[in-house]
Amino acid sequence: EKAGLRYSGYGHLDVFEKDGVKIGFAGIRETTFRQKPKQMEEDIAALIDRGCHYIVYSAHFGKEYDPRHNVLQSSIARRAIDLGADMVVGTHTHVVQGVEYYRGKPIFYGLGNLVFGGNLDLTEFDATLLRAKLNVENGVLKPVAWQLYPVLISGARPQNDFSPILAEGEDKARILRKVQDDTPFPIQEKNIVASGH
């Protein structure tokens, strides 16, 4: 907070507003979802009550290092969308996973690590950054464009310098193949989905 960094999760909601457009952020852990599934409902309802035009919900879920998302991940992500989220972004697996549309809304099951020091001997350096572009015309939210940018989480592999770099060439192609292997539709350079609230 002192550094001005925005964050959400564990019941803490964040609403970013620009030019009258409100984007709401919240998130949950898989263990919290199992213990208190109402938390997700409360989070999303509160963001809707605060007038958010678009809601991004983060889910810390899945089996670590599994390149494919599982049934529980799908269940949690789809529940968030059923409750009013417009996009779900998965964390926790440490590897990239696929993308799915549910009710016309995107679910990103796993972006991989970014700046990560949890293991002394890293075995996985592939990740993605997600860029989502919301377009608003005359106060109306138009379809959202999203793009994945493959990255390597260290510029000094096999050492970890905590400095991600954009992946190029075969590294870029390999990372995109991993995402595609867990995605039921062809991923394009830029992807368009329906708008939010």
PDB file of C-alpha atoms in Angstrom:
ATOM      1  CA  GLU A   1       0.000   0.000   0.000  1.00  0.00           C
ATOM      2  CA  LYS A   2       2.849   2.401   0.780  1.00  0.00           C
ATOM      3  CA  ALA A   3       4.268   1.747  -2.693  1.00  0.00           C
ATOM      4  CA  GLY A   4       0.883   2.312  -4.315  1.00  0.00           C
ATOM      5  CA  LEU A   5       0.578  -1.242  -5.629  1.00  0.00           C
ATOM      6  CA  ARG A   6      -2.939  -2.509  -6.209  1.00  0.00           C
ATOM      7  CA  TYR A   7      -3.905  -5.957  -4.951  1.00  0.00           C
ATOM      8  CA  SER A   8      -6.915  -8.148  -4.291  1.00  0.00           C
ATOM      9  CA  GLY A   9      -7.788 -11.498  -2.754  1.00  0.00           C
ATOM     10  CA  TYR A  10      -8.683 -13.022   0.608  1.00  0.00           C
ATOM     11  CA  GLY A  11     -11.806 -10.863   0.724  1.00  0.00           C
ATOM     12  CA  HIS A  12      -9.944  -7.666  -0.220  1.00  0.00           C
ATOM     13  CA  LEU A  13     -11.544  -6.090  -3.271  1.00  0.00           C
ATOM     14  CA  ASP A  14      -9.951  -3.566  -5.603  1.00  0.00           C
ATOM     15  CA  VAL A  15     -11.807  -1.261  -7.973  1.00  0.00           C
ATOM     16  CA  PHE A  16      -9.785   0.560 -10.602  1.00  0.00           C
ATOM     17  CA  GLU A  17     -11.603   3.475 -12.212  1.00  0.00           C
ATOM     18  CA  LYS A  18     -10.600   5.405 -15.307  1.00  0.00           C
ATOM     19  CA  ASP A  19     -12.746   7.726 -17.401  1.00  0.00           C
ATOM     20  CA  GLY A  20     -15.863   6.559 -15.559  1.00  0.00           C
ATOM     21  CA  VAL A  21     -15.199   2.855 -16.213  1.00  0.00           C
ATOM     22  CA  LYS A  22     -14.845   0.650 -13.137  1.00  0.00           C
ATOM     23  CA  ILE A  23     -12.901  -2.611 -13.259  1.00  0.00           C
ATOM     24  CA  GLY A  24     -13.257  -4.814 -10.196  1.00  0.00           C
ATOM     25  CA  PHE A  25     -10.700  -7.327  -8.947  1.00  0.00           C
ATOM     26  CA  ALA A  26     -11.037 -10.102  -6.354  1.00  0.00           C
ATOM     27  CA  GLY A  27      -9.753 -13.622  -5.844  1.00  0.00           C
ATOM     28  CA  ILE A  28      -9.907 -16.853  -3.899  1.00  0.00           C
ATOM     29  CA  ARG A  29      -7.772 -19.880  -3.031  1.00  0.00           C
ATOM     30  CA  GLU A  30      -8.993 -23.378  -3.816  1.00  0.00           C
ATOM     31  CA  THR A  31      -8.840 -24.250  -0.110  1.00  0.00           C
ATOM     32  CA  THR A  32     -10.967 -21.206   0.782  1.00  0.00           C
ATOM     33  CA  PHE A  33     -13.472 -22.131  -1.932  1.00  0.00           C
ATOM     34  CA  ARG A  34     -13.827 -25.586  -0.373  1.00  0.00           C
ATOM     35  CA  GLN A  35     -14.166 -24.206   3.170  1.00  0.00           C
ATOM     36  CA  LYS A  36     -16.287 -21.139   2.422  1.00  0.00           C
ATOM     37  CA  PRO A  37     -17.722 -21.222  -1.106  1.00  0.00           C
ATOM     38  CA  LYS A  38     -19.908 -18.207  -0.231  1.00  0.00           C
ATOM     39  CA  GLN A  39     -16.736 -16.044  -0.217  1.00  0.00           C
ATOM     40  CA  MET A  40     -16.713 -15.948  -4.023  1.00  0.00           C
ATOM     41  CA  GLU A  41     -20.385 -15.013  -4.124  1.00  0.00           C
ATOM     42  CA  GLU A  42     -19.831 -12.231  -1.562  1.00  0.00           C
ATOM     43  CA  ASP A  43     -16.801 -10.864  -3.449  1.00  0.00           C
ATOM     44  CA  ILE A  44     -18.490 -10.702  -6.834  1.00  0.00           C
ATOM     45  CA  ALA A  45     -21.782  -9.355  -5.454  1.00  0.00           C
ATOM     46  CA  ALA A  46     -19.868  -6.568  -3.679  1.00  0.00           C
ATOM     47  CA  LEU A  47     -18.063  -5.612  -6.907  1.00  0.00           C
ATOM     48  CA  ILE A  48     -21.369  -5.551  -8.790  1.00  0.00           C
ATOM     49  CA  ASP A  49     -22.864  -3.397  -6.011  1.00  0.00           C
ATOM     50  CA  ARG A  50     -19.944  -0.993  -6.393  1.00  0.00           C
ATOM     51  CA  GLY A  51     -20.935  -0.482 -10.026  1.00  0.00           C
ATOM     52  CA  CYS A  52     -18.113  -2.377 -11.738  1.00  0.00           C
ATOM     53  CA  HIS A  53     -18.458  -2.584 -15.502  1.00  0.00           C
ATOM     54  CA  TYR A  54     -16.004  -5.493 -15.739  1.00  0.00           C
ATOM     55  CA  ILE A  55     -14.912  -8.022 -13.093  1.00  0.00           C
ATOM     56  CA  VAL A  56     -11.648  -9.973 -13.121  1.00  0.00           C
ATOM     57  CA  TYR A  57     -11.611 -12.847 -10.637  1.00  0.00           C
ATOM     58  CA  SER A  58      -8.394 -14.631  -9.726  1.00  0.00           C
ATOM     59  CA  ALA A  59      -8.332 -18.260  -8.586  1.00  0.00           C
ATOM     60  CA  HIS A  60      -5.335 -19.870  -6.873  1.00  0.00           C
ATOM     61  CA  PHE A  61      -6.096 -23.449  -7.900  1.00  0.00           C
ATOM     62  CA  GLY A  62      -5.005 -26.616  -9.697  1.00  0.00           C
ATOM     63  CA  LYS A  63      -2.329 -29.260  -9.304  1.00  0.00           C
ATOM     64  CA  GLU A  64       1.206 -27.895  -9.308  1.00  0.00           C
ATOM     65  CA  TYR A  65       3.189 -28.572 -12.501  1.00  0.00           C
ATOM     66  CA  ASP A  66       0.254 -30.244 -14.252  1.00  0.00           C
ATOM     67  CA  PRO A  67       0.120 -28.908 -17.838  1.00  0.00           C
ATOM     68  CA  ARG A  68      -3.646 -29.508 -18.043  1.00  0.00           C
ATOM     69  CA  HIS A  69      -6.380 -27.940 -15.968  1.00  0.00           C
ATOM     70  CA  ASN A  70      -8.635 -30.237 -13.989  1.00  0.00           C
ATOM     71  CA  VAL A  71     -12.355 -30.593 -13.290  1.00  0.00           C
ATOM     72  CA  LEU A  72     -12.217 -28.665 -10.005  1.00  0.00           C
ATOM     73  CA  GLN A  73     -10.480 -25.731 -11.709  1.00  0.00           C
ATOM     74  CA  SER A  74     -13.243 -25.679 -14.329  1.00  0.00           C
ATOM     75  CA  SER A  75     -15.909 -25.846 -11.642  1.00  0.00           C
ATOM     76  CA  ILE A  76     -14.450 -22.943  -9.638  1.00  0.00           C
ATOM     77  CA  ALA A  77     -13.842 -20.759 -12.699  1.00  0.00           C
ATOM     78  CA  ARG A  78     -17.274 -21.388 -14.171  1.00  0.00           C
ATOM     79  CA  ARG A  79     -18.907 -20.671 -10.819  1.00  0.00           C
ATOM     80  CA  ALA A  80     -17.183 -17.262 -10.768  1.00  0.00           C
ATOM     81  CA  ILE A  81     -18.601 -16.479 -14.207  1.00  0.00           C
ATOM     82  CA  ASP A  82     -22.069 -17.730 -13.227  1.00  0.00           C
ATOM     83  CA  LEU A  83     -21.926 -15.279 -10.305  1.00  0.00           C
ATOM     84  CA  GLY A  84     -20.983 -12.335 -12.535  1.00  0.00           C
ATOM     85  CA  ALA A  85     -17.238 -12.377 -13.225  1.00  0.00           C
ATOM     86  CA  ASP A  86     -16.230 -11.429 -16.777  1.00  0.00           C
ATOM     87  CA  MET A  87     -12.756 -12.992 -16.766  1.00  0.00           C
ATOM     88  CA  VAL A  88     -11.068 -15.600 -14.560  1.00  0.00           C
ATOM     89  CA  VAL A  89      -7.284 -15.735 -14.225  1.00  0.00           C
ATOM     90  CA  GLY A  90      -5.749 -18.822 -12.632  1.00  0.00           C
ATOM     91  CA  THR A  91      -2.607 -18.911 -10.536  1.00  0.00           C
ATOM     92  CA  HIS A  92      -0.737 -21.546  -8.496  1.00  0.00           C
ATOM     93  CA  THR A  93       0.215 -24.313 -10.965  1.00  0.00           C
ATOM     94  CA  HIS A  94       3.685 -22.835 -11.742  1.00  0.00           C
ATOM     95  CA  VAL A  95       3.199 -23.850 -15.403  1.00  0.00           C
ATOM     96  CA  VAL A  96       1.158 -22.505 -18.285  1.00  0.00           C
ATOM     97  CA  GLN A  97      -2.227 -24.069 -18.869  1.00  0.00           C
ATOM     98  CA  GLY A  98      -4.984 -23.526 -21.390  1.00  0.00           C
ATOM     99  CA  VAL A  99      -7.733 -21.033 -22.079  1.00  0.00           C
ATOM    100  CA  GLU A 100     -11.452 -21.711 -22.226  1.00  0.00           C
ATOM    101  CA  TYR A 101     -14.571 -19.704 -22.980  1.00  0.00           C
ATOM    102  CA  TYR A 102     -17.570 -20.229 -20.750  1.00  0.00           C
ATOM    103  CA  ARG A 103     -20.762 -18.330 -21.490  1.00  0.00           C
ATOM    104  CA  GLY A 104     -18.656 -16.194 -23.839  1.00  0.00           C
ATOM    105  CA  LYS A 105     -16.183 -15.190 -21.099  1.00  0.00           C
ATOM    106  CA  PRO A 106     -12.499 -16.157 -20.967  1.00  0.00           C
ATOM    107  CA  ILE A 107     -10.876 -18.380 -18.363  1.00  0.00           C
ATOM    108  CA  PHE A 108      -7.066 -18.437 -18.237  1.00  0.00           C
ATOM    109  CA  TYR A 109      -6.265 -21.542 -16.216  1.00  0.00           C
ATOM    110  CA  GLY A 110      -2.574 -20.889 -15.614  1.00  0.00           C
ATOM    111  CA  LEU A 111      -0.158 -18.158 -16.691  1.00  0.00           C
ATOM    112  CA  GLY A 112       2.876 -19.782 -15.041  1.00  0.00           C
ATOM    113  CA  ASN A 113       5.323 -18.003 -12.732  1.00  0.00           C
ATOM    114  CA  LEU A 114       6.729 -14.539 -13.321  1.00  0.00           C
ATOM    115  CA  VAL A 115       9.081 -13.219 -10.637  1.00  0.00           C
ATOM    116  CA  PHE A 116       9.458 -16.348  -8.558  1.00  0.00           C
ATOM    117  CA  GLY A 117      11.903 -17.473  -5.891  1.00  0.00           C
ATOM    118  CA  GLY A 118       9.980 -20.274  -4.227  1.00  0.00           C
ATOM    119  CA  ASN A 119      12.383 -23.003  -5.348  1.00  0.00           C
ATOM    120  CA  LEU A 120      16.164 -22.914  -5.252  1.00  0.00           C
ATOM    121  CA  ASP A 121      16.478 -25.143  -8.332  1.00  0.00           C
ATOM    122  CA  LEU A 122      13.944 -23.987 -10.871  1.00  0.00           C
ATOM    123  CA  THR A 123      12.870 -26.583 -13.397  1.00  0.00           C
ATOM    124  CA  GLU A 124      10.225 -24.510 -15.197  1.00  0.00           C
ATOM    125  CA  PHE A 125      11.003 -21.200 -16.866  1.00  0.00           C
ATOM    126  CA  ASP A 126       8.041 -20.924 -19.295  1.00  0.00           C
ATOM    127  CA  ALA A 127       5.240 -18.474 -18.560  1.00  0.00           C
ATOM    128  CA  THR A 128       2.895 -15.983 -20.164  1.00  0.00           C
ATOM    129  CA  LEU A 129       1.799 -12.434 -19.571  1.00  0.00           C
ATOM    130  CA  LEU A 130      -1.830 -11.597 -20.270  1.00  0.00           C
ATOM    131  CA  ARG A 131      -2.881  -8.331 -21.834  1.00  0.00           C
ATOM    132  CA  ALA A 132      -6.590  -7.556 -21.956  1.00  0.00           C
ATOM    133  CA  LYS A 133      -7.847  -4.430 -23.693  1.00  0.00           C
ATOM    134  CA  LEU A 134     -11.233  -3.038 -22.762  1.00  0.00           C
ATOM    135  CA  ASN A 135     -12.788  -0.634 -25.246  1.00  0.00           C
ATOM    136  CA  VAL A 136     -15.462   1.800 -24.144  1.00  0.00           C
ATOM    137  CA  GLU A 137     -17.424   3.900 -26.617  1.00  0.00           C
ATOM    138  CA  ASN A 138     -19.969   6.421 -25.341  1.00  0.00           C
ATOM    139  CA  GLY A 139     -20.072   4.670 -21.982  1.00  0.00           C
ATOM    140  CA  VAL A 140     -20.692   1.234 -23.510  1.00  0.00           C
ATOM    141  CA  LEU A 141     -18.162  -1.573 -23.037  1.00  0.00           C
ATOM    142  CA  LYS A 142     -17.345  -3.156 -26.378  1.00  0.00           C
ATOM    143  CA  PRO A 143     -15.880  -6.647 -26.918  1.00  0.00           C
ATOM    144  CA  VAL A 144     -12.631  -7.277 -25.046  1.00  0.00           C
ATOM    145  CA  ALA A 145      -9.406  -8.146 -26.887  1.00  0.00           C
ATOM    146  CA  TRP A 146      -6.805 -10.311 -25.162  1.00  0.00           C
ATOM    147  CA  GLN A 147      -3.336 -11.519 -26.020  1.00  0.00           C
ATOM    148  CA  LEU A 148      -0.822 -13.831 -24.351  1.00  0.00           C
ATOM    149  CA  TYR A 149       2.857 -12.893 -24.420  1.00  0.00           C
ATOM    150  CA  PRO A 150       5.198 -15.851 -23.830  1.00  0.00           C
ATOM    151  CA  VAL A 151       8.005 -15.075 -21.391  1.00  0.00           C
ATOM    152  CA  LEU A 152      10.935 -16.817 -19.747  1.00  0.00           C
ATOM    153  CA  ILE A 153      11.039 -16.089 -16.025  1.00  0.00           C
ATOM    154  CA  SER A 154      14.824 -15.686 -16.003  1.00  0.00           C
ATOM    155  CA  GLY A 155      17.188 -14.125 -18.485  1.00  0.00           C
ATOM    156  CA  ALA A 156      20.043 -16.207 -17.007  1.00  0.00           C
ATOM    157  CA  ARG A 157      18.746 -19.780 -17.247  1.00  0.00           C
ATOM    158  CA  PRO A 158      19.483 -22.150 -15.541  1.00  0.00           C
ATOM    159  CA  GLN A 159      20.097 -19.531 -12.826  1.00  0.00           C
ATOM    160  CA  ASN A 160      17.244 -17.367 -11.620  1.00  0.00           C
ATOM    161  CA  ASP A 161      17.944 -13.653 -11.969  1.00  0.00           C
ATOM    162  CA  PHE A 162      14.307 -12.730 -11.157  1.00  0.00           C
ATOM    163  CA  SER A 163      14.154 -10.780 -14.422  1.00  0.00           C
ATOM    164  CA  PRO A 164      11.568 -12.134 -16.871  1.00  0.00           C
ATOM    165  CA  ILE A 165      12.221 -11.603 -20.580  1.00  0.00           C
ATOM    166  CA  LEU A 166       9.955 -11.912 -23.592  1.00  0.00           C
ATOM    167  CA  ALA A 167      10.390 -15.309 -25.232  1.00  0.00           C
ATOM    168  CA  GLU A 168      11.417 -15.413 -28.881  1.00  0.00           C
ATOM    169  CA  GLY A 169      11.875 -18.025 -31.584  1.00  0.00           C
ATOM    170  CA  GLU A 170      11.582 -21.651 -30.463  1.00  0.00           C
ATOM    171  CA  ASP A 171      11.012 -20.625 -26.821  1.00  0.00           C
ATOM    172  CA  LYS A 172       7.996 -18.545 -27.834  1.00  0.00           C
ATOM    173  CA  ALA A 173       6.633 -21.306 -30.076  1.00  0.00           C
ATOM    174  CA  ARG A 174       7.089 -23.954 -27.351  1.00  0.00           C
ATOM    175  CA  ILE A 175       5.239 -21.912 -24.736  1.00  0.00           C
ATOM    176  CA  LEU A 176       2.340 -21.198 -27.082  1.00  0.00           C
ATOM    177  CA  ARG A 177       2.153 -24.924 -27.954  1.00  0.00           C
ATOM    178  CA  LYS A 178       1.840 -25.743 -24.249  1.00  0.00           C
ATOM    179  CA  VAL A 179      -1.071 -23.334 -23.896  1.00  0.00           C
ATOM    180  CA  GLN A 180      -2.649 -24.636 -27.100  1.00  0.00           C
ATOM    181  CA  ASP A 181      -2.371 -28.262 -25.921  1.00  0.00           C
ATOM    182  CA  ASP A 182      -4.788 -27.434 -23.072  1.00  0.00           C
ATOM    183  CA  THR A 183      -7.095 -25.151 -25.099  1.00  0.00           C
ATOM    184  CA  PRO A 184     -10.124 -26.449 -27.065  1.00  0.00           C
ATOM    185  CA  PHE A 185      -9.967 -23.764 -29.778  1.00  0.00           C
ATOM    186  CA  PRO A 186      -7.160 -22.290 -31.879  1.00  0.00           C
ATOM    187  CA  ILE A 187      -5.454 -19.386 -30.125  1.00  0.00           C
ATOM    188  CA  GLN A 188      -4.946 -16.406 -32.411  1.00  0.00           C
ATOM    189  CA  GLU A 189      -2.420 -13.577 -32.162  1.00  0.00           C
ATOM    190  CA  LYS A 190      -5.259 -11.412 -30.798  1.00  0.00           C
ATOM    191  CA  ASN A 191      -8.493 -12.825 -29.463  1.00  0.00           C
ATOM    192  CA  ILE A 192     -11.842 -11.045 -29.076  1.00  0.00           C
ATOM    193  CA  VAL A 193     -14.553 -11.922 -26.554  1.00  0.00           C
ATOM    194  CA  ALA A 194     -17.887 -10.498 -25.508  1.00  0.00           C
ATOM    195  CA  SER A 195     -18.038  -7.458 -23.242  1.00  0.00           C
ATOM    196  CA  GLY A 196     -18.781  -7.332 -19.519  1.00  0.00           C
ATOM    197  CA  HIS A 197     -21.671  -5.978 -17.452  1.00  0.00           C
TER     198      HIS A 197
END
